[in-house]
Amino acid sequence: MANAVIRGSLLSVGLAGALCALAAQAAGDSHVVPGSRAATLEHCVAPTPFMRRNHMELLLHQRDITVHTGVVSTKYSIVDCVACHVSYTGEHKPIPINGEGQFCDTCHEDAAVQMDCFECHATVPVPAPKNGVAGDPHGGLVRDAVALSGSVLHPEGPEEGNRP
Amino acid sequence: MKRIVYREWSVAPHRYWALLGILAAVAGVGGLAALYMEHEGHWVTGMTNQVMWGVPHVFAVFLIVAASGALNVASIGSVFGKIIYKPLGRLSGLVAAALLVGGLLVLVLDLGRPERLIVAMTTYNFRSIFAWNIFLYTGFLAVVLAYLWTMMEHKGNPYTKHAGFFAMVWRLTLTTGTGSIFGFLVARQAYDTAVLAPMFIAMSFSYGLAIFMLVLMFTFDQDGRPIGQAVLYRLKNLLAIFIGGVLFFVLVYFITKLYMAKNTGLALFYLLDGGIYTAVFWVGWILAGSLVPLGIIFHPVRGKDPRWIAAACGLVILGGLASMYVIIIGGEAFPMQLFPDQTILASGFFDGVGGAPAHYAPSLWEVLLGLGGVAVAMLITAVGLRVLQFLPESLDDQTVDPDALAKA
Amino acid sequence: MKETSERIDQQRRAFIATAAGGAAATVVPGVLLYTVAGAEPRSEPVTSAVRWGMLIDTAKCADGCSACVTACDEENGLNLQQKPEGESEEKWERQKSVWIRKVRVRDNLSGHISNLPLMCQHCEHPPCVDVCPTGASFKRADGIVLVDRHTCIGCRYCMLACPYKARSFIHERVESKLSRVPRGKGCVESCTLCVQRRDDGEASTACADACAREGHKAIVFGDIKDSESPLSRRLASMATRQIREDLALNTGVRYSNV
């Protein structure tokens, strides 16, 4: 009798815990950092679960194409990933994307996967100067601004007429 | 020849562990130095954008070249059938493999991105002699292991001659490849020459044999095993021939370079006005590394004394390191002749303004890494000797060559 | 049996429809991004129909001017390089990356002095590409010689092999870099003929633009294979040569008056 009670309670606690974990998974599960452009968007360039699992494959494939054939106009560009997912301070200064608590860190810290992309790649959008005039690091990339301002993805947040 | 008995190296345990401890400590410090260089970046070393291969490469290339030459003794026994060398074959294989591992380790740990070793081992550009060398180095280990197996396993004995021949061809290809790493480069006047390949082969014979002899004499001496005159004098005379071979190639190299107007500057840089490179060349390579050992070996009294012979071997090794320093670093330091018959007055990238060579000062980290590689090679040798039967019990005259005593 | 399979079929149809709709919804924003961004950033692979090159007229190169160097530094983020703490200035000068440099030479016989910028010559038969063990150093279809920094293991063999000493090794951690020009510790790099500009539809390199802005116009950039391009016309109109022409590398960068 006592055994049955103990086993029963253990089982219910276990099930409850599992349900809670699943609920937590489903509910506050976004790793997108508030203040980034990505926070205002429905999903990434592909559905979120797909991106979570396969973003590395996309990047590995795309980087060879970009370096060897020069194709830079692609939705899998790491430059655009950074531009979209980087968040900003109150004074609209970009925070390095691989910083603690920032976008990459929120998953990579838990997954214990070290990434070395940002040993070489810029952690905030940094345009090159044009004609001897220094570029504005706060302004984001020229291409990025043109692309996103003209698309249906409204920077202020999803509105009725602005969804695809 | 009597039947040769091989036995594990049996020095007293406390001495053995002390030796291992020292070697492990040096290897460990070398590893820490490599870790520091990798973590901080190469700015902590003395290497720059003008002298990009420094002391680690001096050690690495030396160890790799010596590794190939250390196998020579086994080849002479297996392939050329000289009976007096046969007992030395197993040790020769062990030392060759150990030296190669040490050299490779130093090379790999000096990479700008050593964590990309997997990339280096899976992505090959087969136009690159460097890529071929990676293949030749790792293959050499496999070949030596197979060769050792044929020597040490009774069932493998019939195949020793074939394995020995294959190993000999492989290591000659390897050393040709190592020399060609430099010889194929048109960019630098010190390198751009086909004679570097055979020069490296001659150097491998010389340095490999010197290291082999030191290891042999040390291990036998520590374990109370006798080395007879027949073997010792044979080896020392062979070393003299190899030293002579290297000197020949050096002579040909310089005579040819001096003859051509465009290369006279380079030849005189090495021979006369290259500062440290001239000093290391004459004193380190030629004098201490070649002429003095030759003098010792052919001396009527000193040449018969094992201690002097060991000293000669040590000097050859130092001369070997000096030769690598002169060839590799000297070749980088000599200003590149971008505008023949014009003088560079100013440059934003150290293009040899006024004919000045590039500056290079080795850092402690580089030296520690190089020594760490040597220690790893010796560690592998020490462990191998203790665990398996590499060393013959005796190399005295009666065991090795009964006829010698009769003739004497 | 038949009823069951019909129900299953309908469910399957509904599923496929939703999946197709979802896929379309996923693709549409990307399509719109392509459209609005315009044709400027390259979306088709480069081909060998084009070969980029330069002509440097050393007679027009001004003594003491380094506008091309400054422009290259700014364009490629080299001006963001920082000396590591604890390193001497002198050593830093020898270790920091330089993609283009000014050289002043004097003829031993006549005493005539020439000034010229020197950078990667983008050879047709690059020794650096031959010697790279992993193939990281490669020549793109349009003639630009590049380092694939994803594959470079930092062995510096290409630096040894370059007849123009054009390459630099990054000796330190790079804290600041541009988005269009990634660069990091442990790899080798050199002049890319402003490949980020090539792939973004811009006409010229930073150095050529800067030299034109200064009024010297010593550097002309263009397509060697296009016989009507300004570069080709200039090349055809005067005697030009390669530096170290005896090596027969067929460089993309040519010089005149030196």
PDB file of N, CA and C in Angstrom, chain B residues 38-39 41-43 45 47-50 52-53 57 110-113 116 123-125 127-130 181 185 187-188 332 336 338-339 341-351 359, chain C residues 84-85 87 91 93-96 98 101-106 108 129-134 149-150 152-157 159-163 165 168-169 171 173 185-187 243-244:
ATOM      1  N   GLU B  38      48.732  30.054 -29.524  1.00  0.00           N
ATOM      2  CA  GLU B  38      47.471  29.878 -30.233  1.00  0.00           C
ATOM      3  C   GLU B  38      46.408  30.799 -29.659  1.00  0.00           C
ATOM      4  N   HIS B  39      46.421  30.951 -28.344  1.00  0.00           N
ATOM      5  CA  HIS B  39      45.379  31.735 -27.694  1.00  0.00           C
ATOM      6  C   HIS B  39      45.556  33.232 -27.939  1.00  0.00           C
ATOM      7  N   GLY B  41      47.654  34.597 -30.175  1.00  0.00           N
ATOM      8  CA  GLY B  41      47.956  34.910 -31.565  1.00  0.00           C
ATOM      9  C   GLY B  41      49.462  35.012 -31.714  1.00  0.00           C
ATOM     10  N   HIS B  42      49.915  34.933 -32.947  1.00  0.00           N
ATOM     11  CA  HIS B  42      51.342  34.877 -33.192  1.00  0.00           C
ATOM     12  C   HIS B  42      52.068  36.183 -32.898  1.00  0.00           C
ATOM     13  N   TRP B  43      51.351  37.178 -32.422  1.00  0.00           N
ATOM     14  CA  TRP B  43      52.058  38.435 -32.137  1.00  0.00           C
ATOM     15  C   TRP B  43      53.051  38.252 -31.003  1.00  0.00           C
ATOM     16  N   THR B  45      55.096  35.869 -30.757  1.00  0.00           N
ATOM     17  CA  THR B  45      56.338  35.276 -31.258  1.00  0.00           C
ATOM     18  C   THR B  45      57.165  36.341 -31.965  1.00  0.00           C
ATOM     19  N   MET B  47      57.921  36.016 -35.050  1.00  0.00           N
ATOM     20  CA  MET B  47      57.599  35.907 -36.471  1.00  0.00           C
ATOM     21  C   MET B  47      56.774  37.100 -36.905  1.00  0.00           C
ATOM     22  N   THR B  48      57.034  37.564 -38.126  1.00  0.00           N
ATOM     23  CA  THR B  48      56.385  38.768 -38.639  1.00  0.00           C
ATOM     24  C   THR B  48      55.888  38.499 -40.046  1.00  0.00           C
ATOM     25  N   ASN B  49      55.426  39.541 -40.717  1.00  0.00           N
ATOM     26  CA  ASN B  49      54.987  39.376 -42.096  1.00  0.00           C
ATOM     27  C   ASN B  49      56.160  39.281 -43.065  1.00  0.00           C
ATOM     28  N   GLN B  50      57.374  39.496 -42.560  1.00  0.00           N
ATOM     29  CA  GLN B  50      58.546  39.346 -43.426  1.00  0.00           C
ATOM     30  C   GLN B  50      59.238  38.008 -43.172  1.00  0.00           C
ATOM     31  N   MET B  52      58.049  34.765 -41.759  1.00  0.00           N
ATOM     32  CA  MET B  52      56.821  34.132 -41.281  1.00  0.00           C
ATOM     33  C   MET B  52      57.025  32.710 -40.816  1.00  0.00           C
ATOM     34  N   TRP B  53      58.162  32.115 -41.179  1.00  0.00           N
ATOM     35  CA  TRP B  53      58.510  30.799 -40.641  1.00  0.00           C
ATOM     36  C   TRP B  53      59.749  30.974 -39.787  1.00  0.00           C
ATOM     37  N   HIS B  57      59.711  26.160 -37.176  1.00  0.00           N
ATOM     38  CA  HIS B  57      59.913  25.469 -38.437  1.00  0.00           C
ATOM     39  C   HIS B  57      61.328  24.946 -38.572  1.00  0.00           C
ATOM     40  N   ASP B 110      52.236  25.048 -34.639  1.00  0.00           N
ATOM     41  CA  ASP B 110      52.594  26.410 -35.011  1.00  0.00           C
ATOM     42  C   ASP B 110      51.629  27.019 -36.009  1.00  0.00           C
ATOM     43  N   LEU B 111      50.671  26.234 -36.497  1.00  0.00           N
ATOM     44  CA  LEU B 111      49.727  26.767 -37.458  1.00  0.00           C
ATOM     45  C   LEU B 111      48.963  27.946 -36.860  1.00  0.00           C
ATOM     46  N   GLY B 112      48.530  28.843 -37.719  1.00  0.00           N
ATOM     47  CA  GLY B 112      47.721  29.959 -37.256  1.00  0.00           C
ATOM     48  C   GLY B 112      46.401  29.469 -36.708  1.00  0.00           C
ATOM     49  N   ARG B 113      45.892  28.383 -37.264  1.00  0.00           N
ATOM     50  CA  ARG B 113      44.635  27.809 -36.810  1.00  0.00           C
ATOM     51  C   ARG B 113      44.804  26.303 -36.647  1.00  0.00           C
ATOM     52  N   ARG B 116      42.092  23.675 -37.045  1.00  0.00           N
ATOM     53  CA  ARG B 116      41.620  23.261 -38.366  1.00  0.00           C
ATOM     54  C   ARG B 116      42.464  22.126 -38.925  1.00  0.00           C
ATOM     55  N   THR B 123      41.085  18.153 -46.700  1.00  0.00           N
ATOM     56  CA  THR B 123      40.982  18.992 -47.897  1.00  0.00           C
ATOM     57  C   THR B 123      42.366  19.165 -48.476  1.00  0.00           C
ATOM     58  N   TYR B 124      42.603  18.611 -49.638  1.00  0.00           N
ATOM     59  CA  TYR B 124      43.933  18.681 -50.233  1.00  0.00           C
ATOM     60  C   TYR B 124      43.925  19.413 -51.562  1.00  0.00           C
ATOM     61  N   ASN B 125      44.940  20.244 -51.751  1.00  0.00           N
ATOM     62  CA  ASN B 125      45.215  20.818 -53.066  1.00  0.00           C
ATOM     63  C   ASN B 125      46.448  20.096 -53.574  1.00  0.00           C
ATOM     64  N   ARG B 127      48.214  20.250 -56.047  1.00  0.00           N
ATOM     65  CA  ARG B 127      49.308  20.951 -56.720  1.00  0.00           C
ATOM     66  C   ARG B 127      50.358  21.391 -55.707  1.00  0.00           C
ATOM     67  N   SER B 128      49.978  21.310 -54.443  1.00  0.00           N
ATOM     68  CA  SER B 128      50.874  21.823 -53.416  1.00  0.00           C
ATOM     69  C   SER B 128      51.790  20.726 -52.913  1.00  0.00           C
ATOM     70  N   ILE B 129      53.085  20.994 -52.920  1.00  0.00           N
ATOM     71  CA  ILE B 129      54.040  20.012 -52.421  1.00  0.00           C
ATOM     72  C   ILE B 129      53.862  19.850 -50.908  1.00  0.00           C
ATOM     73  N   PHE B 130      53.356  20.918 -50.267  1.00  0.00           N
ATOM     74  CA  PHE B 130      53.079  20.852 -48.844  1.00  0.00           C
ATOM     75  C   PHE B 130      51.995  19.817 -48.590  1.00  0.00           C
ATOM     76  N   ILE B 181      59.754  21.735 -50.804  1.00  0.00           N
ATOM     77  CA  ILE B 181      58.920  22.785 -50.192  1.00  0.00           C
ATOM     78  C   ILE B 181      59.584  24.130 -50.414  1.00  0.00           C
ATOM     79  N   LEU B 185      59.972  27.158 -54.795  1.00  0.00           N
ATOM     80  CA  LEU B 185      59.511  28.537 -54.685  1.00  0.00           C
ATOM     81  C   LEU B 185      60.339  29.469 -55.548  1.00  0.00           C
ATOM     82  N   ALA B 187      59.816  32.584 -55.706  1.00  0.00           N
ATOM     83  CA  ALA B 187      59.771  33.917 -55.122  1.00  0.00           C
ATOM     84  C   ALA B 187      61.081  34.338 -54.479  1.00  0.00           C
ATOM     85  N   ARG B 188      61.752  33.395 -53.835  1.00  0.00           N
ATOM     86  CA  ARG B 188      62.916  33.765 -53.031  1.00  0.00           C
ATOM     87  C   ARG B 188      64.184  33.170 -53.599  1.00  0.00           C
ATOM     88  N   GLU B 332      64.321  33.849 -45.880  1.00  0.00           N
ATOM     89  CA  GLU B 332      63.225  34.807 -45.726  1.00  0.00           C
ATOM     90  C   GLU B 332      63.739  36.213 -45.478  1.00  0.00           C
ATOM     91  N   MET B 336      63.731  40.573 -50.998  1.00  0.00           N
ATOM     92  CA  MET B 336      63.242  40.059 -52.262  1.00  0.00           C
ATOM     93  C   MET B 336      63.583  41.037 -53.376  1.00  0.00           C
ATOM     94  N   LEU B 338      62.600  42.709 -56.043  1.00  0.00           N
ATOM     95  CA  LEU B 338      61.458  43.089 -56.862  1.00  0.00           C
ATOM     96  C   LEU B 338      61.887  43.923 -58.056  1.00  0.00           C
ATOM     97  N   PHE B 339      62.918  44.739 -57.876  1.00  0.00           N
ATOM     98  CA  PHE B 339      63.392  45.625 -58.946  1.00  0.00           C
ATOM     99  C   PHE B 339      64.884  45.457 -59.091  1.00  0.00           C
ATOM    100  N   ASP B 341      68.631  45.740 -60.093  1.00  0.00           N
ATOM    101  CA  ASP B 341      69.421  46.901 -60.494  1.00  0.00           C
ATOM    102  C   ASP B 341      68.772  48.218 -60.106  1.00  0.00           C
ATOM    103  N   GLN B 342      67.832  48.165 -59.181  1.00  0.00           N
ATOM    104  CA  GLN B 342      67.306  49.406 -58.596  1.00  0.00           C
ATOM    105  C   GLN B 342      67.387  49.252 -57.079  1.00  0.00           C
ATOM    106  N   THR B 343      67.492  50.376 -56.400  1.00  0.00           N
ATOM    107  CA  THR B 343      67.562  50.333 -54.936  1.00  0.00           C
ATOM    108  C   THR B 343      66.249  50.832 -54.369  1.00  0.00           C
ATOM    109  N   ILE B 344      65.734  50.099 -53.396  1.00  0.00           N
ATOM    110  CA  ILE B 344      64.484  50.535 -52.771  1.00  0.00           C
ATOM    111  C   ILE B 344      64.820  51.567 -51.690  1.00  0.00           C
ATOM    112  N   LEU B 345      64.284  52.751 -51.848  1.00  0.00           N
ATOM    113  CA  LEU B 345      64.595  53.834 -50.908  1.00  0.00           C
ATOM    114  C   LEU B 345      63.617  53.872 -49.742  1.00  0.00           C
ATOM    115  N   ALA B 346      62.371  53.523 -50.018  1.00  0.00           N
ATOM    116  CA  ALA B 346      61.364  53.568 -48.957  1.00  0.00           C
ATOM    117  C   ALA B 346      60.273  52.568 -49.296  1.00  0.00           C
ATOM    118  N   SER B 347      59.695  51.983 -48.242  1.00  0.00           N
ATOM    119  CA  SER B 347      58.615  51.023 -48.484  1.00  0.00           C
ATOM    120  C   SER B 347      57.694  50.987 -47.294  1.00  0.00           C
ATOM    121  N   GLY B 348      56.405  50.810 -47.550  1.00  0.00           N
ATOM    122  CA  GLY B 348      55.451  50.719 -46.458  1.00  0.00           C
ATOM    123  C   GLY B 348      55.334  49.312 -45.908  1.00  0.00           C
ATOM    124  N   PHE B 349      56.152  48.382 -46.398  1.00  0.00           N
ATOM    125  CA  PHE B 349      56.006  46.997 -45.959  1.00  0.00           C
ATOM    126  C   PHE B 349      57.333  46.287 -45.886  1.00  0.00           C
ATOM    127  N   PHE B 350      58.384  47.008 -45.464  1.00  0.00           N
ATOM    128  CA  PHE B 350      59.672  46.381 -45.192  1.00  0.00           C
ATOM    129  C   PHE B 350      60.189  45.580 -46.383  1.00  0.00           C
ATOM    130  N   ASP B 351      60.297  46.257 -47.524  1.00  0.00           N
ATOM    131  CA  ASP B 351      60.764  45.560 -48.721  1.00  0.00           C
ATOM    132  C   ASP B 351      62.267  45.590 -48.877  1.00  0.00           C
ATOM    133  N   HIS B 359      64.209  41.856 -40.169  1.00  0.00           N
ATOM    134  CA  HIS B 359      64.612  41.615 -38.793  1.00  0.00           C
ATOM    135  C   HIS B 359      63.865  40.423 -38.224  1.00  0.00           C
TER     136      HIS B 359
ATOM    137  N   PRO C  84      48.361  44.902 -30.065  1.00  0.00           N
ATOM    138  CA  PRO C  84      48.054  44.188 -28.827  1.00  0.00           C
ATOM    139  C   PRO C  84      48.774  44.839 -27.658  1.00  0.00           C
ATOM    140  N   GLU C  85      48.099  44.779 -26.517  1.00  0.00           N
ATOM    141  CA  GLU C  85      48.677  45.421 -25.336  1.00  0.00           C
ATOM    142  C   GLU C  85      49.963  44.733 -24.942  1.00  0.00           C
ATOM    143  N   GLU C  87      52.788  45.005 -26.674  1.00  0.00           N
ATOM    144  CA  GLU C  87      53.713  44.816 -27.800  1.00  0.00           C
ATOM    145  C   GLU C  87      54.397  46.134 -28.118  1.00  0.00           C
ATOM    146  N   LYS C  91      57.671  46.265 -33.309  1.00  0.00           N
ATOM    147  CA  LYS C  91      57.278  44.919 -33.701  1.00  0.00           C
ATOM    148  C   LYS C  91      55.892  44.922 -34.339  1.00  0.00           C
ATOM    149  N   GLU C  93      54.638  47.250 -36.134  1.00  0.00           N
ATOM    150  CA  GLU C  93      54.774  47.689 -37.522  1.00  0.00           C
ATOM    151  C   GLU C  93      55.108  46.531 -38.427  1.00  0.00           C
ATOM    152  N   ARG C  94      55.858  45.567 -37.912  1.00  0.00           N
ATOM    153  CA  ARG C  94      56.276  44.443 -38.744  1.00  0.00           C
ATOM    154  C   ARG C  94      55.229  43.336 -38.781  1.00  0.00           C
ATOM    155  N   GLN C  95      54.273  43.358 -37.858  1.00  0.00           N
ATOM    156  CA  GLN C  95      53.291  42.283 -37.794  1.00  0.00           C
ATOM    157  C   GLN C  95      51.906  42.685 -38.276  1.00  0.00           C
ATOM    158  N   LYS C  96      51.639  43.988 -38.371  1.00  0.00           N
ATOM    159  CA  LYS C  96      50.277  44.351 -38.748  1.00  0.00           C
ATOM    160  C   LYS C  96      50.065  44.155 -40.248  1.00  0.00           C
ATOM    161  N   VAL C  98      49.205  44.647 -44.011  1.00  0.00           N
ATOM    162  CA  VAL C  98      49.308  45.704 -45.014  1.00  0.00           C
ATOM    163  C   VAL C  98      48.898  45.094 -46.338  1.00  0.00           C
ATOM    164  N   ARG C 101      51.114  48.896 -50.365  1.00  0.00           N
ATOM    165  CA  ARG C 101      52.121  49.789 -49.802  1.00  0.00           C
ATOM    166  C   ARG C 101      52.723  50.630 -50.922  1.00  0.00           C
ATOM    167  N   LYS C 102      53.238  51.767 -50.507  1.00  0.00           N
ATOM    168  CA  LYS C 102      53.949  52.633 -51.439  1.00  0.00           C
ATOM    169  C   LYS C 102      55.414  52.238 -51.381  1.00  0.00           C
ATOM    170  N   VAL C 103      56.036  52.192 -52.563  1.00  0.00           N
ATOM    171  CA  VAL C 103      57.450  51.877 -52.645  1.00  0.00           C
ATOM    172  C   VAL C 103      58.133  52.965 -53.468  1.00  0.00           C
ATOM    173  N   ARG C 104      59.289  53.413 -52.990  1.00  0.00           N
ATOM    174  CA  ARG C 104      60.068  54.377 -53.785  1.00  0.00           C
ATOM    175  C   ARG C 104      61.355  53.686 -54.175  1.00  0.00           C
ATOM    176  N   VAL C 105      61.661  53.656 -55.483  1.00  0.00           N
ATOM    177  CA  VAL C 105      62.879  53.013 -55.962  1.00  0.00           C
ATOM    178  C   VAL C 105      63.723  53.992 -56.765  1.00  0.00           C
ATOM    179  N   ARG C 106      65.021  53.748 -56.751  1.00  0.00           N
ATOM    180  CA  ARG C 106      65.945  54.569 -57.519  1.00  0.00           C
ATOM    181  C   ARG C 106      66.757  53.650 -58.412  1.00  0.00           C
ATOM    182  N   ASN C 108      69.855  52.275 -60.181  1.00  0.00           N
ATOM    183  CA  ASN C 108      71.254  52.325 -59.767  1.00  0.00           C
ATOM    184  C   ASN C 108      72.142  53.045 -60.767  1.00  0.00           C
ATOM    185  N   VAL C 129      48.530  30.127 -54.963  1.00  0.00           N
ATOM    186  CA  VAL C 129      47.458  29.154 -55.154  1.00  0.00           C
ATOM    187  C   VAL C 129      48.047  27.761 -55.328  1.00  0.00           C
ATOM    188  N   ASP C 130      49.173  27.686 -56.023  1.00  0.00           N
ATOM    189  CA  ASP C 130      49.819  26.390 -56.215  1.00  0.00           C
ATOM    190  C   ASP C 130      50.215  25.763 -54.896  1.00  0.00           C
ATOM    191  N   VAL C 131      50.752  26.571 -53.994  1.00  0.00           N
ATOM    192  CA  VAL C 131      51.360  25.983 -52.800  1.00  0.00           C
ATOM    193  C   VAL C 131      50.407  25.781 -51.637  1.00  0.00           C
ATOM    194  N   CYS C 132      49.207  26.336 -51.681  1.00  0.00           N
ATOM    195  CA  CYS C 132      48.338  26.240 -50.511  1.00  0.00           C
ATOM    196  C   CYS C 132      47.922  24.790 -50.282  1.00  0.00           C
ATOM    197  N   PRO C 133      48.206  24.210 -49.108  1.00  0.00           N
ATOM    198  CA  PRO C 133      47.927  22.787 -48.908  1.00  0.00           C
ATOM    199  C   PRO C 133      46.437  22.453 -48.878  1.00  0.00           C
ATOM    200  N   THR C 134      45.605  23.390 -48.458  1.00  0.00           N
ATOM    201  CA  THR C 134      44.181  23.073 -48.371  1.00  0.00           C
ATOM    202  C   THR C 134      43.371  23.649 -49.516  1.00  0.00           C
ATOM    203  N   ARG C 149      38.893  32.195 -46.020  1.00  0.00           N
ATOM    204  CA  ARG C 149      39.294  32.151 -44.616  1.00  0.00           C
ATOM    205  C   ARG C 149      38.601  31.053 -43.827  1.00  0.00           C
ATOM    206  N   HIS C 150      37.628  30.389 -44.436  1.00  0.00           N
ATOM    207  CA  HIS C 150      37.019  29.260 -43.744  1.00  0.00           C
ATOM    208  C   HIS C 150      37.917  28.042 -43.816  1.00  0.00           C
ATOM    209  N   CYS C 152      41.466  28.310 -44.579  1.00  0.00           N
ATOM    210  CA  CYS C 152      42.879  28.619 -44.306  1.00  0.00           C
ATOM    211  C   CYS C 152      43.273  28.094 -42.938  1.00  0.00           C
ATOM    212  N   ILE C 153      44.394  27.371 -42.866  1.00  0.00           N
ATOM    213  CA  ILE C 153      44.857  26.852 -41.585  1.00  0.00           C
ATOM    214  C   ILE C 153      45.988  27.695 -41.019  1.00  0.00           C
ATOM    215  N   GLY C 154      46.360  28.758 -41.725  1.00  0.00           N
ATOM    216  CA  GLY C 154      47.366  29.669 -41.200  1.00  0.00           C
ATOM    217  C   GLY C 154      48.767  29.123 -41.245  1.00  0.00           C
ATOM    218  N   CYS C 155      49.124  28.340 -42.266  1.00  0.00           N
ATOM    219  CA  CYS C 155      50.459  27.774 -42.335  1.00  0.00           C
ATOM    220  C   CYS C 155      51.477  28.753 -42.900  1.00  0.00           C
ATOM    221  N   ARG C 156      51.037  29.814 -43.534  1.00  0.00           N
ATOM    222  CA  ARG C 156      51.879  30.882 -44.104  1.00  0.00           C
ATOM    223  C   ARG C 156      52.778  30.440 -45.239  1.00  0.00           C
ATOM    224  N   TYR C 157      52.505  29.309 -45.821  1.00  0.00           N
ATOM    225  CA  TYR C 157      53.319  28.887 -46.947  1.00  0.00           C
ATOM    226  C   TYR C 157      53.111  29.811 -48.144  1.00  0.00           C
ATOM    227  N   MET C 159      52.613  32.904 -48.053  1.00  0.00           N
ATOM    228  CA  MET C 159      53.396  34.128 -47.823  1.00  0.00           C
ATOM    229  C   MET C 159      54.837  33.911 -48.253  1.00  0.00           C
ATOM    230  N   LEU C 160      55.327  32.701 -48.032  1.00  0.00           N
ATOM    231  CA  LEU C 160      56.685  32.354 -48.431  1.00  0.00           C
ATOM    232  C   LEU C 160      56.787  32.352 -49.945  1.00  0.00           C
ATOM    233  N   ALA C 161      55.695  31.909 -50.597  1.00  0.00           N
ATOM    234  CA  ALA C 161      55.726  31.670 -52.037  1.00  0.00           C
ATOM    235  C   ALA C 161      55.437  32.898 -52.886  1.00  0.00           C
ATOM    236  N   CYS C 162      54.823  33.915 -52.285  1.00  0.00           N
ATOM    237  CA  CYS C 162      54.426  35.064 -53.089  1.00  0.00           C
ATOM    238  C   CYS C 162      55.642  35.852 -53.555  1.00  0.00           C
ATOM    239  N   PRO C 163      55.806  36.035 -54.868  1.00  0.00           N
ATOM    240  CA  PRO C 163      56.967  36.759 -55.386  1.00  0.00           C
ATOM    241  C   PRO C 163      56.913  38.253 -55.137  1.00  0.00           C
ATOM    242  N   LYS C 165      55.636  39.512 -52.086  1.00  0.00           N
ATOM    243  CA  LYS C 165      55.491  39.660 -50.626  1.00  0.00           C
ATOM    244  C   LYS C 165      54.195  40.421 -50.335  1.00  0.00           C
ATOM    245  N   SER C 168      49.694  39.093 -45.915  1.00  0.00           N
ATOM    246  CA  SER C 168      49.900  39.376 -44.495  1.00  0.00           C
ATOM    247  C   SER C 168      49.229  38.301 -43.672  1.00  0.00           C
ATOM    248  N   PHE C 169      49.805  38.022 -42.524  1.00  0.00           N
ATOM    249  CA  PHE C 169      49.216  37.060 -41.590  1.00  0.00           C
ATOM    250  C   PHE C 169      48.648  37.855 -40.427  1.00  0.00           C
ATOM    251  N   HIS C 171      48.218  38.364 -36.871  1.00  0.00           N
ATOM    252  CA  HIS C 171      48.902  37.835 -35.697  1.00  0.00           C
ATOM    253  C   HIS C 171      48.109  37.987 -34.413  1.00  0.00           C
ATOM    254  N   ARG C 173      44.192  38.859 -32.150  1.00  0.00           N
ATOM    255  CA  ARG C 173      42.724  38.786 -32.159  1.00  0.00           C
ATOM    256  C   ARG C 173      42.187  40.066 -32.769  1.00  0.00           C
ATOM    257  N   LYS C 185      41.990  36.364 -36.517  1.00  0.00           N
ATOM    258  CA  LYS C 185      43.296  35.843 -36.128  1.00  0.00           C
ATOM    259  C   LYS C 185      43.572  34.493 -36.771  1.00  0.00           C
ATOM    260  N   GLY C 186      44.809  34.347 -37.204  1.00  0.00           N
ATOM    261  CA  GLY C 186      45.272  33.036 -37.619  1.00  0.00           C
ATOM    262  C   GLY C 186      45.159  32.734 -39.086  1.00  0.00           C
ATOM    263  N   CYS C 187      44.605  33.651 -39.864  1.00  0.00           N
ATOM    264  CA  CYS C 187      44.525  33.401 -41.305  1.00  0.00           C
ATOM    265  C   CYS C 187      45.368  34.402 -42.068  1.00  0.00           C
ATOM    266  N   ILE C 243      55.776  43.484 -62.874  1.00  0.00           N
ATOM    267  CA  ILE C 243      56.940  43.410 -61.986  1.00  0.00           C
ATOM    268  C   ILE C 243      57.348  41.941 -61.942  1.00  0.00           C
ATOM    269  N   ARG C 244      58.637  41.692 -61.993  1.00  0.00           N
ATOM    270  CA  ARG C 244      59.188  40.323 -62.040  1.00  0.00           C
ATOM    271  C   ARG C 244      58.580  39.548 -63.217  1.00  0.00           C
TER     272      ARG C 244
END
